PDB file of C-alpha atoms in Angstrom:
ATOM      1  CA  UNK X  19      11.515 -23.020 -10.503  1.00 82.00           C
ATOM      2  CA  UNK X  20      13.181 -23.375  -7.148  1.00 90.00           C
ATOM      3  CA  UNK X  21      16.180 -21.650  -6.047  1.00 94.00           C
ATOM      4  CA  UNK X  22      18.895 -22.563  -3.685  1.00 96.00           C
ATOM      5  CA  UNK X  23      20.006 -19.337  -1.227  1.00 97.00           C
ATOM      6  CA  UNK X  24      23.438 -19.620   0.607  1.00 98.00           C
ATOM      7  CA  UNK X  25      23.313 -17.327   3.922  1.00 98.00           C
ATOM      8  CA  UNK X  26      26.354 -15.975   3.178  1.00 98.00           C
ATOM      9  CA  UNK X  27      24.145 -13.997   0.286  1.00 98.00           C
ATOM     10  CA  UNK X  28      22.196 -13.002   2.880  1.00 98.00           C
ATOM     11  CA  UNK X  29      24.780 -11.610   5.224  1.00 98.00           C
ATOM     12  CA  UNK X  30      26.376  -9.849   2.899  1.00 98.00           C
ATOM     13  CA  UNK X  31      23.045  -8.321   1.567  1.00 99.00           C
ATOM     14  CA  UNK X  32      22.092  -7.608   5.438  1.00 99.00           C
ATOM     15  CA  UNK X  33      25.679  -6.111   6.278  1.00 98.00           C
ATOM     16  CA  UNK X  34      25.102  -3.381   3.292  1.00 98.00           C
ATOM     17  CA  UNK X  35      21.290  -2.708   3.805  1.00 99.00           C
ATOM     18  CA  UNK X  36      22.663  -1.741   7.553  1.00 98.00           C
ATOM     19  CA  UNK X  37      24.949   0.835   6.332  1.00 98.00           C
ATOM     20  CA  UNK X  38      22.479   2.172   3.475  1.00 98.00           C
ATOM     21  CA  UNK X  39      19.426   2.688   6.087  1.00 98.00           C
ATOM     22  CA  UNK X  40      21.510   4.701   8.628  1.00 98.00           C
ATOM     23  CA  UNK X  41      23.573   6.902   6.260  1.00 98.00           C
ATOM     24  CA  UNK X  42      21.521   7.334   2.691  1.00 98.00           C
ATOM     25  CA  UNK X  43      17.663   8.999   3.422  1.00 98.00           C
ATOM     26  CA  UNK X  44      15.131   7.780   1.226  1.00 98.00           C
ATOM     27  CA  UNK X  45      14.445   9.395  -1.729  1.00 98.00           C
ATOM     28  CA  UNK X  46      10.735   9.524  -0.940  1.00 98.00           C
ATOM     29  CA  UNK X  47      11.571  10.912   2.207  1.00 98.00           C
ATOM     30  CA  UNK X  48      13.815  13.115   1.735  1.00 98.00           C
ATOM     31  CA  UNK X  49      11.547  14.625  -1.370  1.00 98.00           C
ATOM     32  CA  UNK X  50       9.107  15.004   1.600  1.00 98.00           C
ATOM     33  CA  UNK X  51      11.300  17.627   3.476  1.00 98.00           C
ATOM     34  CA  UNK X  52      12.037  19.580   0.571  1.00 98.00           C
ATOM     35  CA  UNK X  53       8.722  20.295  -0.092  1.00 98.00           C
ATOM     36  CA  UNK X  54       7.699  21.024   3.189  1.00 98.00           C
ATOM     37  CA  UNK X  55      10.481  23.250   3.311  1.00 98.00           C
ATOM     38  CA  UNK X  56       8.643  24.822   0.364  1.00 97.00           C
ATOM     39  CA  UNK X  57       5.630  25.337   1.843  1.00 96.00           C
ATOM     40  CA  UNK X  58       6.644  26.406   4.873  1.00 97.00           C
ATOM     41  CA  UNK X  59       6.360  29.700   6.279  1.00 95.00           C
ATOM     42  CA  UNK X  60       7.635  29.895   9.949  1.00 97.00           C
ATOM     43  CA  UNK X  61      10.972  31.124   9.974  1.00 97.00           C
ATOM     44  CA  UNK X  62      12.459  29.321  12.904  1.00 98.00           C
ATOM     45  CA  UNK X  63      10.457  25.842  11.581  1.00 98.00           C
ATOM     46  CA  UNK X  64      12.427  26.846   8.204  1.00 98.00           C
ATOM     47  CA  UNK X  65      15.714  26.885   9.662  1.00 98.00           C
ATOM     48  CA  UNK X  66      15.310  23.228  10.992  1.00 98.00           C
ATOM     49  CA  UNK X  67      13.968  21.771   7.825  1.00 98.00           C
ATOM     50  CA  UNK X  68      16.951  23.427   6.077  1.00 98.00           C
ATOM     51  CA  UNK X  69      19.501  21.655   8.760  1.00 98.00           C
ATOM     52  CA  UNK X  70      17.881  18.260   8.342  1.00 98.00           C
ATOM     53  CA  UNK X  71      18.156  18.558   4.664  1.00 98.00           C
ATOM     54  CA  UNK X  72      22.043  19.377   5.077  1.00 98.00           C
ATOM     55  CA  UNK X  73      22.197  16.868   7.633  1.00 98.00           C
ATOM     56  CA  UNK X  74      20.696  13.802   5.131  1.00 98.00           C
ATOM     57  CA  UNK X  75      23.077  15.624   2.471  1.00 98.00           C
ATOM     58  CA  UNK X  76      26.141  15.344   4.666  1.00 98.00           C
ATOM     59  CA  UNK X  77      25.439  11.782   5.941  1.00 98.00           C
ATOM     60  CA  UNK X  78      25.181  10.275   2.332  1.00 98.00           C
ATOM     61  CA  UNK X  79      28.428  12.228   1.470  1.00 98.00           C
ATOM     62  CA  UNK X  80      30.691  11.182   3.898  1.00 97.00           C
ATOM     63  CA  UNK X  81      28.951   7.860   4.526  1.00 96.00           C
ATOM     64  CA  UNK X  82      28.078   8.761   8.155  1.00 97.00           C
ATOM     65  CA  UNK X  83      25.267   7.954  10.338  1.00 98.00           C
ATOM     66  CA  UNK X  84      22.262  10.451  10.023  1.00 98.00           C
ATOM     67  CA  UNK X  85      21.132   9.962  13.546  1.00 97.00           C
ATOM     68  CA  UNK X  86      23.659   8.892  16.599  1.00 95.00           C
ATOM     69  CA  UNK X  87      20.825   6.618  17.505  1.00 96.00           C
ATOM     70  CA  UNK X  88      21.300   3.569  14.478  1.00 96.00           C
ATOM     71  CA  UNK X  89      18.171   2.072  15.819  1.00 94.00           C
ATOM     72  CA  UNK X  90      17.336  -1.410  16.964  1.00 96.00           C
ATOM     73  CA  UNK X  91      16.905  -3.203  13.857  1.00 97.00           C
ATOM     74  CA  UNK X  92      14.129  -4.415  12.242  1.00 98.00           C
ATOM     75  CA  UNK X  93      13.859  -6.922   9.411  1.00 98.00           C
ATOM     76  CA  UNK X  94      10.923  -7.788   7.192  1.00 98.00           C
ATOM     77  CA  UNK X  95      11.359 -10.920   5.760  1.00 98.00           C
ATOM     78  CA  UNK X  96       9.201 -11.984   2.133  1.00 98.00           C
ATOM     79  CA  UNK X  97      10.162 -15.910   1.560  1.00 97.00           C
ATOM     80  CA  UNK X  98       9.259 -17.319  -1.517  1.00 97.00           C
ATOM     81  CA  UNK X  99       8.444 -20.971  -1.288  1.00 96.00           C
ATOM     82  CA  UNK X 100      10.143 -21.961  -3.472  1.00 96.00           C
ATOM     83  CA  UNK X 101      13.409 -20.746  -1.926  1.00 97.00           C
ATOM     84  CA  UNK X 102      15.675 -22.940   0.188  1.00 96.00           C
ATOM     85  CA  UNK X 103      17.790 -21.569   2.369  1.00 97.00           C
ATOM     86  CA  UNK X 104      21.622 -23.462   2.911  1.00 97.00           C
ATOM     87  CA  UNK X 105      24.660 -23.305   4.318  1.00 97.00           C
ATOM     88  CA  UNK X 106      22.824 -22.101   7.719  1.00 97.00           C
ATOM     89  CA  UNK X 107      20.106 -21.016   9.625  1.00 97.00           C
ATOM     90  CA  UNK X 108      18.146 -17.883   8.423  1.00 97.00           C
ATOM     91  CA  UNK X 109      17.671 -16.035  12.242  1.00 96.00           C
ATOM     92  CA  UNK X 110      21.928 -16.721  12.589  1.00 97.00           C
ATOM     93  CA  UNK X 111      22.098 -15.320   9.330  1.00 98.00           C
ATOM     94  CA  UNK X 112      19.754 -11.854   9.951  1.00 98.00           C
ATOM     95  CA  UNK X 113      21.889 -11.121  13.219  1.00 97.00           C
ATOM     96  CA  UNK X 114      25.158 -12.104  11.016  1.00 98.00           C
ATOM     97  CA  UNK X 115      24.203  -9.573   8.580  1.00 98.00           C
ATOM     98  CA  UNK X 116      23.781  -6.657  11.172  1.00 98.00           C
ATOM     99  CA  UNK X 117      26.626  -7.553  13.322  1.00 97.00           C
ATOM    100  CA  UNK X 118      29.065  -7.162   9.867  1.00 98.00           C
ATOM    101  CA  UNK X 119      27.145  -4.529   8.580  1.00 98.00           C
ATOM    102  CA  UNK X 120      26.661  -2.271  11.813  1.00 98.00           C
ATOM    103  CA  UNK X 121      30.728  -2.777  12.516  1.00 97.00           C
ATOM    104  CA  UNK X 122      31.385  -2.518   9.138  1.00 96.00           C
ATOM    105  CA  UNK X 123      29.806   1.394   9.293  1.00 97.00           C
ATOM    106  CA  UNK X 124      30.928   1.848  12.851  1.00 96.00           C
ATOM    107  CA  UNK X 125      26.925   2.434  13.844  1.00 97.00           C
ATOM    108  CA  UNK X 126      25.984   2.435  17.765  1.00 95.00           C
ATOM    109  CA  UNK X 127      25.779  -0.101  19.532  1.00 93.00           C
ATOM    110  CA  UNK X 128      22.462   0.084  21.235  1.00 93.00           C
ATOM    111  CA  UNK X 129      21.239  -2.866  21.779  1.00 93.00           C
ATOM    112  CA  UNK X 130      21.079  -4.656  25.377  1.00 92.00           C
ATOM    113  CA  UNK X 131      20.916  -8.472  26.190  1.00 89.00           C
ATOM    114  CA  UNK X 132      19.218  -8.277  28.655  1.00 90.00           C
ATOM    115  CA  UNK X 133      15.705  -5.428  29.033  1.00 92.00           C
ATOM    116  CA  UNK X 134      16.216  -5.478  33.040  1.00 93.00           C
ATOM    117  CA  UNK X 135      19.105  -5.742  34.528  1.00 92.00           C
ATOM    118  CA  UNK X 136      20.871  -4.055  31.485  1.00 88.00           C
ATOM    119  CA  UNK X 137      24.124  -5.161  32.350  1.00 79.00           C
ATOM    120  CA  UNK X 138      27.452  -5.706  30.045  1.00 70.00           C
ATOM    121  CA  UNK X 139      28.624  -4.480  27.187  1.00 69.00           C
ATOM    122  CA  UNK X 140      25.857  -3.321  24.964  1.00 80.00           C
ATOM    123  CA  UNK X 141      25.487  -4.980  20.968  1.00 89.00           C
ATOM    124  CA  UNK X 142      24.217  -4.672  17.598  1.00 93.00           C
ATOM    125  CA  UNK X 143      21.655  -7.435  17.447  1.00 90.00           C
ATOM    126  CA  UNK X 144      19.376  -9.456  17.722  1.00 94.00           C
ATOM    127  CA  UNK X 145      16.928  -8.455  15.162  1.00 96.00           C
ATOM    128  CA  UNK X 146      13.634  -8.081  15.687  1.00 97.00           C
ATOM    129  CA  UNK X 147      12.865 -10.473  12.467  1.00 97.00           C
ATOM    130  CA  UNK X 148       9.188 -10.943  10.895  1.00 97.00           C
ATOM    131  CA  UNK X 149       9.227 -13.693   8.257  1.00 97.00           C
ATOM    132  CA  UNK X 150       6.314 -14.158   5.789  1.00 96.00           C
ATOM    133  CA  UNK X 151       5.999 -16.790   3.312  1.00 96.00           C
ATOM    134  CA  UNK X 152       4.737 -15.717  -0.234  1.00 96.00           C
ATOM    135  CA  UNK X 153       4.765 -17.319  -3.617  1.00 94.00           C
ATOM    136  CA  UNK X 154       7.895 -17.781  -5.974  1.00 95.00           C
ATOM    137  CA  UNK X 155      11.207 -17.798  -5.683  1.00 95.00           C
ATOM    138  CA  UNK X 156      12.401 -14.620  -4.881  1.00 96.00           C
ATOM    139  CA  UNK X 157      13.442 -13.558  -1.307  1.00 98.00           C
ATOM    140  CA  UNK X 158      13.139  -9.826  -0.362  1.00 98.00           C
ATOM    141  CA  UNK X 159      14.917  -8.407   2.625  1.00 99.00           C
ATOM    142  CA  UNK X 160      13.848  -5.154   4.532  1.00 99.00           C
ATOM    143  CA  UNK X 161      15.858  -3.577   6.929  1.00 98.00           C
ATOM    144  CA  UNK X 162      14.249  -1.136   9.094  1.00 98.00           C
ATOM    145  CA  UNK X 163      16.202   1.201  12.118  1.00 98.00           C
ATOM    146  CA  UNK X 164      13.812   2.241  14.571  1.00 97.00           C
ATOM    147  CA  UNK X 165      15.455   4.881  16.645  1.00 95.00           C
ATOM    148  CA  UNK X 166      13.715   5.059  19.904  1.00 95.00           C
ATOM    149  CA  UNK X 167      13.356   8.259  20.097  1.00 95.00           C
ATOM    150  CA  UNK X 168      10.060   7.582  18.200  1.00 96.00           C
ATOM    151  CA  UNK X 169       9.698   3.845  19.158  1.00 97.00           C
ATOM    152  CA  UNK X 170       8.894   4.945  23.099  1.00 97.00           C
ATOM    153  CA  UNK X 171       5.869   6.624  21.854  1.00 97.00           C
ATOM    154  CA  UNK X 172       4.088   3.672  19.868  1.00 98.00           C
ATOM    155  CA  UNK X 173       0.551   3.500  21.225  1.00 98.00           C
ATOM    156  CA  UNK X 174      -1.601   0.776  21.270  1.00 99.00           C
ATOM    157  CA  UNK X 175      -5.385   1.301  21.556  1.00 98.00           C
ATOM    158  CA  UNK X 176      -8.639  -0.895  21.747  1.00 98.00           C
ATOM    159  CA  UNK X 177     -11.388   0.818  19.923  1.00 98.00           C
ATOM    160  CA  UNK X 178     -14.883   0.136  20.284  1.00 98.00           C
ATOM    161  CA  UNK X 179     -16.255  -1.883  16.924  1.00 96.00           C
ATOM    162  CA  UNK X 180     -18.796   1.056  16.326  1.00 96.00           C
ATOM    163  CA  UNK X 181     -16.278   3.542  16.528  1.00 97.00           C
ATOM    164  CA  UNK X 182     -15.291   4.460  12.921  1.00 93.00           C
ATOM    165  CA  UNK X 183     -12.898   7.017  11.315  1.00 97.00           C
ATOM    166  CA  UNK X 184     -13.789  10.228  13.333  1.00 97.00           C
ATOM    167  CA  UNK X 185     -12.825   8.779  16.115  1.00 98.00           C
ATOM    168  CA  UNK X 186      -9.369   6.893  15.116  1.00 99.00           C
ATOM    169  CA  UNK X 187      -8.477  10.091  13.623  1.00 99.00           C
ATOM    170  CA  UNK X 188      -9.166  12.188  17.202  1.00 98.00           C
ATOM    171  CA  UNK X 189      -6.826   9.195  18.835  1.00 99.00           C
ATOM    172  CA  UNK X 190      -4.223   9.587  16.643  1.00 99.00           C
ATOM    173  CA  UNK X 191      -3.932  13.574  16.851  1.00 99.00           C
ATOM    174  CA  UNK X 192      -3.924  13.305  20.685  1.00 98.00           C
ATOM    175  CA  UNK X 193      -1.553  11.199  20.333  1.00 98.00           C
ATOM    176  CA  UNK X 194       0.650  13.262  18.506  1.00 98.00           C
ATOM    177  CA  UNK X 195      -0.576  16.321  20.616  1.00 98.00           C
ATOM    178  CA  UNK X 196       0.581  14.365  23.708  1.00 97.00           C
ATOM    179  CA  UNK X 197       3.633  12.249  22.531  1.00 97.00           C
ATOM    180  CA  UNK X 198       4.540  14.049  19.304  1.00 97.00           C
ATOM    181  CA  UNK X 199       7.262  16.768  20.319  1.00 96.00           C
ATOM    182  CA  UNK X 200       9.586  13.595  21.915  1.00 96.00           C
ATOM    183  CA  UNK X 201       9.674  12.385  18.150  1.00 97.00           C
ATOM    184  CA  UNK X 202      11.936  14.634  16.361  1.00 97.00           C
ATOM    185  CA  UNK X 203       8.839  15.851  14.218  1.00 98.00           C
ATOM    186  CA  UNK X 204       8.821  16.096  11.640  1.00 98.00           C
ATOM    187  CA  UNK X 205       7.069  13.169  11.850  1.00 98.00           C
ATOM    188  CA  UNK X 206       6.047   9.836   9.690  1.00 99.00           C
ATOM    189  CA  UNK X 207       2.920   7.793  11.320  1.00 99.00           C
ATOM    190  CA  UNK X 208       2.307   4.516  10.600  1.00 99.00           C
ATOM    191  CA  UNK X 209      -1.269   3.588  11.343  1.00 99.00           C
ATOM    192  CA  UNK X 210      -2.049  -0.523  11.637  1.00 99.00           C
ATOM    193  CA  UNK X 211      -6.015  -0.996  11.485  1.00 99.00           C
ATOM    194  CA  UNK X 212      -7.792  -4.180  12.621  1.00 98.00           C
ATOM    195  CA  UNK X 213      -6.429  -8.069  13.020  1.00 98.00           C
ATOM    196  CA  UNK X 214      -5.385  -8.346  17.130  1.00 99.00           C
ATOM    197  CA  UNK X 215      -3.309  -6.441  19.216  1.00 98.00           C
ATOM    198  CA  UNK X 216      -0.150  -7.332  18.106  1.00 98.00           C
ATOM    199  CA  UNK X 217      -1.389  -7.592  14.506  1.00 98.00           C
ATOM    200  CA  UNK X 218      -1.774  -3.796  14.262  1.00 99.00           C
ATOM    201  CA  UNK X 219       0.811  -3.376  16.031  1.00 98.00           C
ATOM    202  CA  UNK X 220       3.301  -4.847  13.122  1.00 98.00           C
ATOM    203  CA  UNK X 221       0.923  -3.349  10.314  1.00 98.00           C
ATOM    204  CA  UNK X 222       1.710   0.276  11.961  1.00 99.00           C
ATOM    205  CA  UNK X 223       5.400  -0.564  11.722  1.00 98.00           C
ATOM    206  CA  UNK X 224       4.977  -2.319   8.297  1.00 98.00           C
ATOM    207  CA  UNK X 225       2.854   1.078   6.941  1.00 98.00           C
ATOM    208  CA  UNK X 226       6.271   3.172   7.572  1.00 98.00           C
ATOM    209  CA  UNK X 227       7.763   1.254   4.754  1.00 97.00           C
ATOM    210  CA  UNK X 228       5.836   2.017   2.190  1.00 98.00           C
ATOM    211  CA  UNK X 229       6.557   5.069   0.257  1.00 98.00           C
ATOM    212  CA  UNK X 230       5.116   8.510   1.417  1.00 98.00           C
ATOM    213  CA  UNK X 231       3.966   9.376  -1.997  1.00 95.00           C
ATOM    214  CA  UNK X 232       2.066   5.961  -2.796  1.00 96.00           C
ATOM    215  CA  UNK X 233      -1.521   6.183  -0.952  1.00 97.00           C
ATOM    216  CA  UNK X 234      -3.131   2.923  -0.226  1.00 98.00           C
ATOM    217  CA  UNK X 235      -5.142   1.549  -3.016  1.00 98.00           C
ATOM    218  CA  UNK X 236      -8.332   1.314  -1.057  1.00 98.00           C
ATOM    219  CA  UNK X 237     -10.088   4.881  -1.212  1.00 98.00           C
ATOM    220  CA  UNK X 238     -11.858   5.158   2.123  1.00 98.00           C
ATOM    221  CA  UNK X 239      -8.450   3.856   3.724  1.00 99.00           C
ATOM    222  CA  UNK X 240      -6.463   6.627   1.250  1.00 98.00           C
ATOM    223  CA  UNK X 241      -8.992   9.182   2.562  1.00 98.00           C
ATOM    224  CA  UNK X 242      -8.757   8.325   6.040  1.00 99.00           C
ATOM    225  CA  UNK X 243      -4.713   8.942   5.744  1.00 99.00           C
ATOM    226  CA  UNK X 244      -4.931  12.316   4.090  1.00 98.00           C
ATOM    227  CA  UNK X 245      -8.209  13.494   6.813  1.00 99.00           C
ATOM    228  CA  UNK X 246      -5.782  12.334   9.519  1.00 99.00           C
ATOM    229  CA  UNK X 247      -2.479  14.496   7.931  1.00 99.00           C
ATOM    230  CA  UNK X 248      -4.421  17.484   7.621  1.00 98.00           C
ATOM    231  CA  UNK X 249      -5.827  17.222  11.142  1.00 99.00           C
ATOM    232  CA  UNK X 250      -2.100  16.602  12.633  1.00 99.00           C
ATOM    233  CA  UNK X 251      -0.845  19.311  10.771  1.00 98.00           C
ATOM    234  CA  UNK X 252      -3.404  21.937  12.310  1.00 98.00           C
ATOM    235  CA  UNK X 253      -1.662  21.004  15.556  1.00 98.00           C
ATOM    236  CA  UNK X 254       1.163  23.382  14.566  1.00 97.00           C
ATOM    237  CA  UNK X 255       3.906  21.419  16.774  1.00 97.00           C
ATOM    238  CA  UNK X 256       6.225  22.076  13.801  1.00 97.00           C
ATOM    239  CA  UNK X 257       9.674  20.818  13.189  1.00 98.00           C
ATOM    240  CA  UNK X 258      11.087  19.388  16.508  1.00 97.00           C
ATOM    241  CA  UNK X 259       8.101  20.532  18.403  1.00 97.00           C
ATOM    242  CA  UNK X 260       9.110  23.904  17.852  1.00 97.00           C
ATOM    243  CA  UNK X 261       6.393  25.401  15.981  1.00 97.00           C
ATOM    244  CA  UNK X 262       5.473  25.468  12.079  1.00 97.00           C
ATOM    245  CA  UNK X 263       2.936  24.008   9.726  1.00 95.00           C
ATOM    246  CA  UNK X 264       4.886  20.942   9.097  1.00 97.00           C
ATOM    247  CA  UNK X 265       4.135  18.411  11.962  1.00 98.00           C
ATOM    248  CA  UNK X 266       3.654  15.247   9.672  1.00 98.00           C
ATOM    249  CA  UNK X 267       4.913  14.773   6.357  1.00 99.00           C
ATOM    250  CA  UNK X 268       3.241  11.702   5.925  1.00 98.00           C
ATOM    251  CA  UNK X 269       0.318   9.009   7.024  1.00 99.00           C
ATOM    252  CA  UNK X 270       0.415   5.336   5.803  1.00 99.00           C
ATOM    253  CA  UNK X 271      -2.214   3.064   6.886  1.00 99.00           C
ATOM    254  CA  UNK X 272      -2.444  -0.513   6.539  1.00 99.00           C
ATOM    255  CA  UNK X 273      -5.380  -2.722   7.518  1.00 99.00           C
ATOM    256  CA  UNK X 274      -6.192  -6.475   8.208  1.00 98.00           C
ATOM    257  CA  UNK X 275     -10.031  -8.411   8.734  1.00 98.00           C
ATOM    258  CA  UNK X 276     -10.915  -8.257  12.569  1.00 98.00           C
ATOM    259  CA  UNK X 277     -13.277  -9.460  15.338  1.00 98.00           C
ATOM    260  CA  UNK X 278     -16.617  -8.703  15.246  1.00 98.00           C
ATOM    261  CA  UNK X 279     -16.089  -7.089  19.246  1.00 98.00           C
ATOM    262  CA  UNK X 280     -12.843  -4.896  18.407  1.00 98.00           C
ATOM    263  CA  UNK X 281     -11.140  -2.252  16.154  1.00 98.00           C
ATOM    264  CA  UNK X 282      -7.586  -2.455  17.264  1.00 99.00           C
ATOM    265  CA  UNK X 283      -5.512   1.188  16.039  1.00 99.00           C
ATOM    266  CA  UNK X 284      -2.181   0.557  16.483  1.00 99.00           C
ATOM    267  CA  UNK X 285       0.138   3.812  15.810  1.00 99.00           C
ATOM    268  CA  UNK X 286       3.986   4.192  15.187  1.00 98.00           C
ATOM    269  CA  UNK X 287       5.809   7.286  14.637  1.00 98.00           C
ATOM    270  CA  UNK X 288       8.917   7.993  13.226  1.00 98.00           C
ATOM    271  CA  UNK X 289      10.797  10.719  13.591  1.00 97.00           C
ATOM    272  CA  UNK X 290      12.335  12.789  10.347  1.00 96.00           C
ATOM    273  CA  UNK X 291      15.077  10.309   9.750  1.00 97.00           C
ATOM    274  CA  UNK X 292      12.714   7.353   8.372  1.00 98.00           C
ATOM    275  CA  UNK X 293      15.508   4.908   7.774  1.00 98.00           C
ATOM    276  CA  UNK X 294      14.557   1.921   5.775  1.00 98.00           C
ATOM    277  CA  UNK X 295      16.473  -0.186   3.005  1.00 98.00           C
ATOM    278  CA  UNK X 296      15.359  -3.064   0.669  1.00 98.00           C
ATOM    279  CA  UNK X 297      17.051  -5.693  -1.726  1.00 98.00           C
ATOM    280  CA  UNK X 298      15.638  -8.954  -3.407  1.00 98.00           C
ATOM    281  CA  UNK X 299      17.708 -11.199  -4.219  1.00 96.00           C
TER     282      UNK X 299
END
């Protein structure tokens, strides 16, 4: 059955998944850092689990930001076709959303018209929007902030065709080795196998969404993430670079068919503060 959607709905629903990413830590994350707290036995890499912990705490209890940096925002968009969207267009109505919602929680404005000359007064929005059509009727919204702390270290690489897990997982732990510390480690990475360039680019930002406990259903790709978390984690960076056991808490791959003459790797961290909200409506 089809469904009408006014964009007012979605504004609204944008405007509160703003505030919810930046000040409540997901559950799956946050469950992440306490037991890496648990198992961890540096002292000093201790102390700044235990302060991120309070930190999340304190941000969900007085409805603050957990990071200064509220990220440039990121929205996943799942479109049933059977939806119609009225009373506006869906774009206006993503940067509507964030604009209310980011004012509405008074979040940073970090966003700049302009990538070169960088001149005026810095916003909210745009989005950086990615809209998928699926079945049904239902429309899901996912708001992602991507602090750039993290965002500056995305990599990109080529691989050869013949080149097969061994070596994806020595590019992504010098990656980490290299580019890891600027983070804020503890770290998430978000690994996006195959498609083109720009394909495993978004799956790499798409596999941070997906919770840190759920492996991916496929077992040689659910290997390949836990082989790649326990060779991160022997790099001993630690909690903000610092030193410890607890480098990553977390790998999520996602993959997609590719040419017969590539195997693009596309890799996005995120630091501690994985911020990431949902609604369907």
């Amino acid at each position: 059955m089809s469904r009408t959607i006014n964009v007012d709905k979605i504004i609204n629903v944008l405007s509160e998944l703003s505030v919810e990413a930046n000040t409540v830590l997901r559950k799956d994350v946050l469950g992440a850092l306490k037991k890496s707290l648990q198992d961890e036995t540096d002292k000093r890499a201790r102390r700044i689990l235990e302060a991120i912990i309070q930190n999340a705490r304190l941000a969900k209890k007085e409805k603050i930001a957990i990071c200064q940096d509220t990220g440039m925002p990121v929205v996943f968009v799942e479109l049933g076709r059977q939806v119609r969207i009225v009373g506006g267009e869906l774009s206006a109505a993503i940067n509507k959303g964030i604009e209310k919602g980011y004012r509405k929680g008074y979040l940073r404005r970090s966003i700049v018209k302009d990538p070169l000359k960088r001149t005026g007064p810095s916003g909210f929005s745009p989005a950086v929007a990615h809209i998928k059509t699926t079945g049904g009727n239902r429309l899901r919204l996912t708001l992602m902030a991507k602090g750039f702390g993290s965002e500056n270290v995305t990599t990109l690489v080529m691989l050869r065709p013949t080149d097969g897990p061994a070596e994806i997982i020595k590019t992504v732990v010098k990656t980490v080795q290299q580019k890891g510390a600027n983070a804020c480690p503890p770290l998430v990475l978000g690994l996006g196998i195959g498609g083109t360039a720009e394909k495993a680019l978004e799956l790499s930002k798409l596999a941070l969404i997906r919770p840190l406990n759920r492996r991916n259903p496929e077992p040689h790709l659910a290997g390949l993430e836990k082989a790649v978390l326990k060779e991160v984690n022997r790099l001993k960076l630690g909690p903000m670079g610092l030193g410890g056991r607890t480098t990553a808490l977390a790998v999520n791959i996602l993959s997609y068919p590719t040419h017969i003459a590539g195997l693009p790797l596309g890799i996005s961290l995120s630091c501690h503060a994985l911020r990431s909200a949902a609604r369907t409506l």
